[in-house]
Tab-separated table of C-alpha atoms in Angstrom:
chain	number	residue	atom	x	y	z
A	1	MET	CA	-4.350	132.753	-59.446
A	2	SER	CA	-6.163	135.709	-60.176
A	3	HIS	CA	-9.195	137.135	-58.320
A	4	GLU	CA	-11.576	136.263	-61.067
A	5	ARG	CA	-10.317	132.547	-61.304
A	6	TYR	CA	-10.804	132.303	-57.276
A	7	GLN	CA	-14.498	133.674	-57.835
A	8	ARG	CA	-15.056	131.265	-60.787
A	9	VAL	CA	-13.799	128.192	-58.646
A	10	LEU	CA	-15.611	129.301	-55.463
A	11	ARG	CA	-18.950	129.417	-57.759
A	12	GLU	CA	-18.352	125.945	-59.156
A	13	VAL	CA	-17.559	124.746	-55.555
A	14	TYR	CA	-20.996	126.469	-54.393
A	15	VAL	CA	-23.017	124.866	-57.169
A	16	TRP	CA	-21.076	121.243	-56.693
A	17	SER	CA	-22.147	121.491	-53.036
A	18	LYS	CA	-25.752	121.624	-53.713
A	19	LEU	CA	-25.665	118.357	-55.878
A	20	ASP	CA	-27.068	115.208	-54.583
A	21	HIS	CA	-27.421	112.249	-57.071
A	22	ASP	CA	-25.871	108.830	-57.169
A	23	ASN	CA	-24.306	109.391	-60.604
A	24	VAL	CA	-22.525	112.748	-59.598
A	25	ILE	CA	-19.374	112.408	-57.512
A	26	LYS	CA	-19.719	113.862	-54.121
A	27	LEU	CA	-17.790	117.202	-53.079
A	28	LEU	CA	-16.141	116.590	-49.743
A	29	GLY	CA	-14.857	120.273	-49.396
A	30	ILE	CA	-12.114	122.551	-50.411
A	31	THR	CA	-8.519	123.209	-49.138
A	32	THR	CA	-5.805	125.942	-49.463
A	33	SER	CA	-2.923	123.791	-48.255
A	34	PHE	CA	-1.328	123.428	-51.408
A	35	ASP	CA	0.574	126.696	-52.594
A	36	ASP	CA	-1.616	129.845	-53.468
A	37	THR	CA	-4.481	127.520	-55.032
A	38	ILE	CA	-7.907	126.219	-54.240
A	39	SER	CA	-7.877	122.458	-54.226
A	40	ILE	CA	-11.295	120.819	-54.509
A	41	VAL	CA	-11.583	117.586	-52.703
A	42	SER	CA	-13.743	114.515	-53.575
A	43	PRO	CA	-13.722	110.896	-52.919
A	44	LEU	CA	-10.699	108.722	-54.370
A	45	MET	CA	-11.856	106.673	-57.246
A	46	SER	CA	-9.153	104.200	-57.286
A	47	ARG	CA	-10.584	101.967	-60.307
A	48	GLY	CA	-9.414	104.598	-62.938
A	49	ASN	CA	-11.798	106.368	-65.541
A	50	ALA	CA	-14.379	105.434	-68.131
A	51	PHE	CA	-11.830	105.753	-71.238
A	52	ASP	CA	-9.675	103.204	-69.493
A	53	HIS	CA	-12.237	100.953	-68.090
A	54	VAL	CA	-14.192	100.218	-71.438
A	55	LYS	CA	-10.912	99.065	-73.179
A	56	ASN	CA	-11.329	95.911	-71.241
A	57	PRO	CA	-13.260	93.467	-73.475
A	58	ASP	CA	-14.949	91.819	-70.401
A	59	VAL	CA	-16.508	95.065	-69.487
A	60	ASP	CA	-20.331	95.728	-70.541
A	61	PRO	CA	-20.171	99.379	-71.272
A	62	ARG	CA	-23.948	99.811	-71.101
A	63	PRO	CA	-24.446	100.364	-67.455
A	64	LEU	CA	-21.629	102.850	-67.547
A	65	ILE	CA	-23.406	104.701	-70.349
A	66	LEU	CA	-26.618	104.571	-68.546
A	67	GLY	CA	-25.083	105.981	-65.455
A	68	ILE	CA	-23.318	108.748	-67.193
A	69	ALA	CA	-26.417	109.688	-69.115
A	70	GLN	CA	-28.382	109.859	-65.870
A	71	GLY	CA	-25.782	111.896	-64.134
A	72	LEU	CA	-26.016	114.511	-67.200
A	73	ARG	CA	-29.806	114.530	-67.096
A	74	TYR	CA	-29.762	115.266	-63.342
A	75	LEU	CA	-27.207	118.032	-63.937
A	76	HIS	CA	-29.025	119.701	-66.886
A	77	ASN	CA	-32.531	119.646	-65.164
A	78	HIS	CA	-31.207	120.736	-61.832
A	79	SER	CA	-33.499	122.985	-59.783
A	80	LEU	CA	-30.734	125.778	-59.779
A	81	GLY	CA	-31.215	125.852	-63.576
A	82	PRO	CA	-29.136	123.763	-66.213
A	83	ILE	CA	-25.584	122.773	-64.898
A	84	ILE	CA	-23.369	122.207	-67.695
A	85	HIS	CA	-20.311	119.953	-67.495
A	86	GLY	CA	-17.446	121.862	-68.674
A	87	ASP	CA	-15.199	119.021	-69.788
A	88	MET	CA	-16.961	115.772	-70.257
A	89	LYS	CA	-14.850	113.251	-71.719
A	90	GLY	CA	-13.973	109.243	-70.802
A	91	VAL	CA	-10.991	110.353	-68.728
A	92	SER	CA	-12.947	112.942	-66.450
A	93	VAL	CA	-15.484	110.175	-65.700
A	94	PRO	CA	-14.020	108.188	-62.608
A	95	ILE	CA	-15.108	104.747	-61.872
A	96	PRO	CA	-16.431	103.996	-58.426
A	97	GLN	CA	-16.147	101.067	-56.394
A	98	ARG	CA	-19.806	100.168	-57.206
A	99	ARG	CA	-21.027	98.894	-60.773
A	100	PHE	CA	-22.301	102.383	-61.945
A	101	THR	CA	-20.475	105.234	-62.733
A	102	THR	CA	-20.247	108.893	-61.286
A	103	SER	CA	-19.699	112.113	-63.251
A	104	CYS	CA	-16.852	114.205	-61.818
A	105	SER	CA	-18.974	117.348	-62.034
A	106	ARG	CA	-17.188	120.667	-62.856
A	107	PRO	CA	-20.266	122.944	-63.009
A	108	MET	CA	-19.834	126.097	-65.317
C-alpha cells in the first residue's frame, strides 16, 4: 500500500471516529495484523445487506429507506463539513439486529 493510500485510509478512519448516529455503523478501531494493510474494524452485521434484505417479499422496505436517508442526512450535514459516502449501494448497507439500518460509512 502506498504512503498516499495509507494517508487516505487514516483520514477516513479519523472522520469515521467522530461520527455518532444510530444509522451510521460504529467504528471499533483499526488493526495492522493482516499483511501490510490497515484493516478497519466495525461490528459484525450478520443479517446481510440491504440489497438482499429487500428481496424478501415479507420485508417492508420503508423503515430501511428511512434509516438510510437519516444516516445520509447526518453525514451530509455533519459539523466537520459534508461527509460524502464514497460507495453507496445496497450491498454496502449492512442490516443490524435491530429493525432499522445503518450505513457503513466510508467518508471521503
